[in-house]
Coordinates of C-alpha atoms and ligand atoms in Angstrom, one line a residue:
M5 CA -161.0 41.6 177.9
P6 CA -159.2 42.6 180.9
T7 CA -155.5 41.5 181.3
V8 CA -154.2 40.8 185.2
D9 CA -150.4 40.6 185.9
A10 CA -150.6 36.8 187.4
K11 CA -148.3 34.3 188.2
P12 CA -147.3 31.7 186.2
A13 CA -148.8 34.2 183.3
P14 CA -151.1 37.0 182.9
F15 CA -154.8 35.8 183.3
T16 CA -157.7 37.5 181.1
F17 CA -161.1 37.0 181.9
D18 CA -164.1 38.1 180.3
T19 CA -166.4 40.2 182.4
D20 CA -169.9 38.1 181.4
S21 CA -168.3 35.1 182.3
T22 CA -166.1 35.6 185.7
V23 CA -167.5 35.8 189.1
L24 CA -165.9 37.1 192.4
L25 CA -166.0 34.4 194.9
V26 CA -165.5 36.0 198.8
I27 CA -165.0 32.4 200.8
D28 CA -165.9 32.5 204.4
M29 CA -165.5 36.0 205.6
Q30 CA -166.9 34.9 208.7
R31 CA -166.8 36.6 212.1
D32 CA -166.1 33.6 213.8
F33 CA -162.5 33.0 211.4
L34 CA -161.7 36.7 211.4
L35 CA -162.5 38.5 214.7
P36 CA -160.9 38.6 218.2
G37 CA -163.3 36.7 220.3
G38 CA -164.2 34.3 217.5
F39 CA -163.6 30.6 217.1
G40 CA -160.4 31.2 215.3
E41 CA -158.5 33.1 217.8
S42 CA -160.3 30.5 221.0
L43 CA -157.7 28.2 219.2
G44 CA -154.8 30.5 219.5
N45 CA -154.8 31.6 216.1
D46 CA -153.7 35.4 215.2
V47 CA -156.6 37.0 213.4
S48 CA -154.8 39.7 212.3
Q49 CA -153.2 37.4 209.5
L50 CA -156.7 37.2 208.2
S51 CA -158.2 40.4 209.1
R52 CA -155.6 42.4 207.3
T53 CA -157.6 41.4 203.8
I54 CA -160.8 42.9 204.8
E55 CA -159.6 46.4 203.3
P56 CA -158.6 45.5 200.0
L57 CA -161.5 42.7 199.8
S58 CA -164.0 46.0 200.4
V59 CA -162.3 47.8 197.7
L60 CA -162.8 44.9 195.1
M61 CA -166.0 44.4 195.7
A62 CA -166.8 48.0 195.4
A63 CA -165.0 47.7 192.1
W64 CA -166.8 44.7 191.3
R65 CA -170.1 46.3 192.2
A66 CA -169.9 49.1 190.5
Q67 CA -169.7 47.1 187.1
N68 CA -172.6 45.3 188.0
L69 CA -170.8 42.1 187.7
P70 CA -171.3 39.0 190.5
I71 CA -170.7 38.1 193.8
I72 CA -171.4 34.7 195.2
H73 CA -170.4 34.6 199.0
T74 CA -169.8 31.8 201.1
R75 CA -170.1 30.6 204.4
E76 CA -169.1 27.5 206.5
G77 CA -171.4 26.1 208.7
H78 CA -173.9 23.8 210.5
E79 CA -177.7 22.9 211.0
P80 CA -178.5 24.2 214.5
D81 CA -178.9 20.0 215.2
L82 CA -175.6 19.6 213.5
S83 CA -176.8 16.8 210.8
D84 CA -175.2 18.0 208.6
C85 CA -171.8 17.5 210.3
P86 CA -169.7 14.5 209.8
P87 CA -168.8 12.5 212.6
S88 CA -165.0 13.5 212.4
K89 CA -165.4 17.3 212.2
L90 CA -167.6 17.0 215.3
A91 CA -164.7 15.0 217.3
R92 CA -162.3 17.4 216.6
G93 CA -164.3 19.8 218.9
G94 CA -165.6 23.4 218.8
I95 CA -168.6 23.0 216.5
G96 CA -172.1 23.9 217.9
E97 CA -170.0 24.5 221.1
Q98 CA -171.0 27.8 222.8
G99 CA -168.3 31.0 221.8
S100 CA -167.9 34.5 222.5
F101 CA -170.5 34.8 219.2
G102 CA -172.7 32.6 219.7
R103 CA -172.7 28.7 219.0
I104 CA -169.9 28.1 216.9
L105 CA -170.1 28.1 212.9
I106 CA -174.2 27.2 213.6
R107 CA -176.2 28.8 210.7
G108 CA -178.2 32.0 212.3
E109 CA -175.6 32.9 214.9
Y110 CA -173.7 36.2 215.1
G111 CA -170.2 34.7 214.8
H112 CA -171.3 32.6 211.5
D113 CA -172.1 35.8 209.8
I114 CA -170.2 37.7 207.4
V115 CA -168.0 40.6 208.8
D116 CA -169.9 44.0 208.9
E117 CA -167.6 45.5 206.2
L118 CA -168.2 42.9 203.1
Q119 CA -172.0 42.0 204.1
P120 CA -173.6 40.7 200.9
L121 CA -176.0 42.7 198.8
P122 CA -179.5 41.7 198.1
G123 CA -179.7 39.9 195.2
E124 CA -175.8 38.1 195.7
P125 CA -176.2 34.9 196.5
V126 CA -175.2 33.1 199.8
I127 CA -173.8 29.8 199.8
D128 CA -173.8 28.4 203.4
K129 CA -171.1 25.2 203.1
P130 CA -170.8 22.1 205.7
G131 CA -167.7 21.4 204.2
K132 CA -164.3 23.1 203.3
G133 CA -165.2 23.0 199.6
A134 CA -167.7 25.2 198.3
F135 CA -169.1 22.5 195.9
Y136 CA -169.6 20.0 198.1
A137 CA -173.3 19.6 198.9
T138 CA -174.3 23.2 198.2
D139 CA -175.8 24.4 194.9
L140 CA -173.0 26.6 193.9
A141 CA -172.4 24.6 190.3
D142 CA -175.6 25.2 189.7
I143 CA -175.7 28.8 190.2
L144 CA -172.5 29.4 188.3
D145 CA -173.8 27.5 185.5
K146 CA -176.7 30.4 185.8
F147 CA -174.3 32.7 185.3
G148 CA -172.6 31.5 182.7
T149 CA -169.3 31.4 184.8
K150 CA -166.4 30.6 183.1
K151 CA -163.3 31.5 185.5
L152 CA -163.6 32.8 189.2
I153 CA -161.7 35.4 191.1
V154 CA -161.4 33.7 194.1
T155 CA -160.9 35.4 198.0
G156 CA -161.3 34.7 201.5
V157 CA -160.3 32.6 203.9
T158 CA -158.6 30.6 204.8
T159 CA -155.9 30.3 202.4
E160 CA -154.8 26.8 202.8
V161 CA -158.2 25.1 203.8
C162 CA -161.0 26.4 202.2
V163 CA -159.9 28.2 199.5
H164 CA -157.9 25.7 198.5
T165 CA -160.0 23.1 198.5
T166 CA -162.5 25.3 196.6
V167 CA -159.9 25.8 194.2
R168 CA -159.1 22.5 193.6
E169 CA -162.8 21.4 193.3
A170 CA -163.2 24.4 191.0
N171 CA -160.3 23.1 188.9
D172 CA -161.4 20.0 188.0
R173 CA -164.9 21.1 187.3
G174 CA -163.0 23.5 184.2
Y175 CA -162.9 27.0 185.8
D176 CA -159.9 29.2 185.8
C177 CA -158.9 30.7 188.8
L178 CA -157.3 33.5 190.3
V179 CA -156.3 33.9 193.7
L180 CA -155.7 37.2 195.1
A181 CA -153.0 37.1 197.4
D182 CA -153.7 40.1 199.5
C183 CA -157.5 39.3 199.5
V184 CA -156.6 35.3 200.8
G185 CA -155.6 35.2 204.6
S186 CA -154.1 31.9 206.3
Y187 CA -153.2 32.1 210.3
F188 CA -150.0 30.7 209.3
P189 CA -148.0 33.1 207.5
E190 CA -146.0 29.8 205.9
F191 CA -149.0 28.3 204.4
Q192 CA -150.0 31.6 203.2
R193 CA -146.8 31.6 201.2
V194 CA -146.5 27.9 200.5
G195 CA -150.5 27.5 199.6
L196 CA -150.0 30.4 196.9
E197 CA -147.2 29.1 195.2
M198 CA -149.2 25.3 195.1
I199 CA -151.4 27.3 193.1
A200 CA -149.2 28.7 190.3
A201 CA -146.7 26.0 190.3
Q202 CA -146.1 23.7 187.4
G203 CA -147.5 26.2 185.1
G204 CA -150.2 26.8 187.2
I205 CA -151.5 23.2 188.2
F206 CA -154.6 25.0 190.3
G207 CA -154.8 28.4 189.1
W208 CA -153.2 31.9 188.7
V209 CA -151.9 34.2 191.6
A210 CA -152.1 37.8 191.6
D211 CA -152.9 41.4 193.8
S212 CA -156.3 42.7 194.1
P213 CA -154.9 46.0 192.6
A214 CA -154.2 44.7 189.3
V215 CA -157.3 43.1 189.0
I216 CA -159.2 46.5 190.2
A217 CA -157.0 48.2 186.9
A218 CA -157.7 45.6 184.9
L219 CA -161.3 46.0 185.2
Q220 CA -160.9 50.2 184.6
E221 CA -158.4 49.8 181.5
Q222 CA -161.3 48.2 180.0
K223 CA -164.2 50.5 180.5
Ligands
LIG24 C1 -161.3 26.5 208.4 C2 -161.8 27.9 206.6 N1 -160.1 26.9 208.6 N2 -163.1 28.5 206.2 N3 -162.2 26.9 207.8 O1 -161.4 25.7 209.4 O2 -160.9 27.8 205.9

């Protein structure tokens, strides 16, 4: 079985029961001119993840392994957006890439480089966590999933929330430091430390080249 050099300890996974989860790699978070940048954020802190993630996805697909993508967003009538989230502003307003985080809008979709292939599930989620109000748990069950390799943005928000939800549901999560991003370097560092702290309280942390090397060694 592939074994990855990880913190706090090596992470071994069975390719038959491991899914690559790609969280919210959406234009509105990643691209200059999008929602993220309109809030004053440095989007280069997120866009640096695109290249390593596309290399990882290619290696994963080369072995016909499952990838699940998520997108954070809401129905056009905002009926699935809690008042507290709406009150913060932005959601549903007109941005440079269409209505912000509204399903079907250009900005809500995944960046060109990481577009899902036909047959790869895309989970539209209204919350930060990918399990909340979605059928992710059922899809993972169908794949016979035990472990998740987690990537995407942002590290301390949707990645963390999803890893915590997954950990409570019994999945072992390996988070890839070079394939997750935060607008805030300090949150990136601490967010990753929190995952692997206390003997891996939420999961494991490694880099994508270690996963690719482990995959290739077991061929
Ligand atoms: C945020 C996310 N940061 N995908 N969403 O609002 O992390």
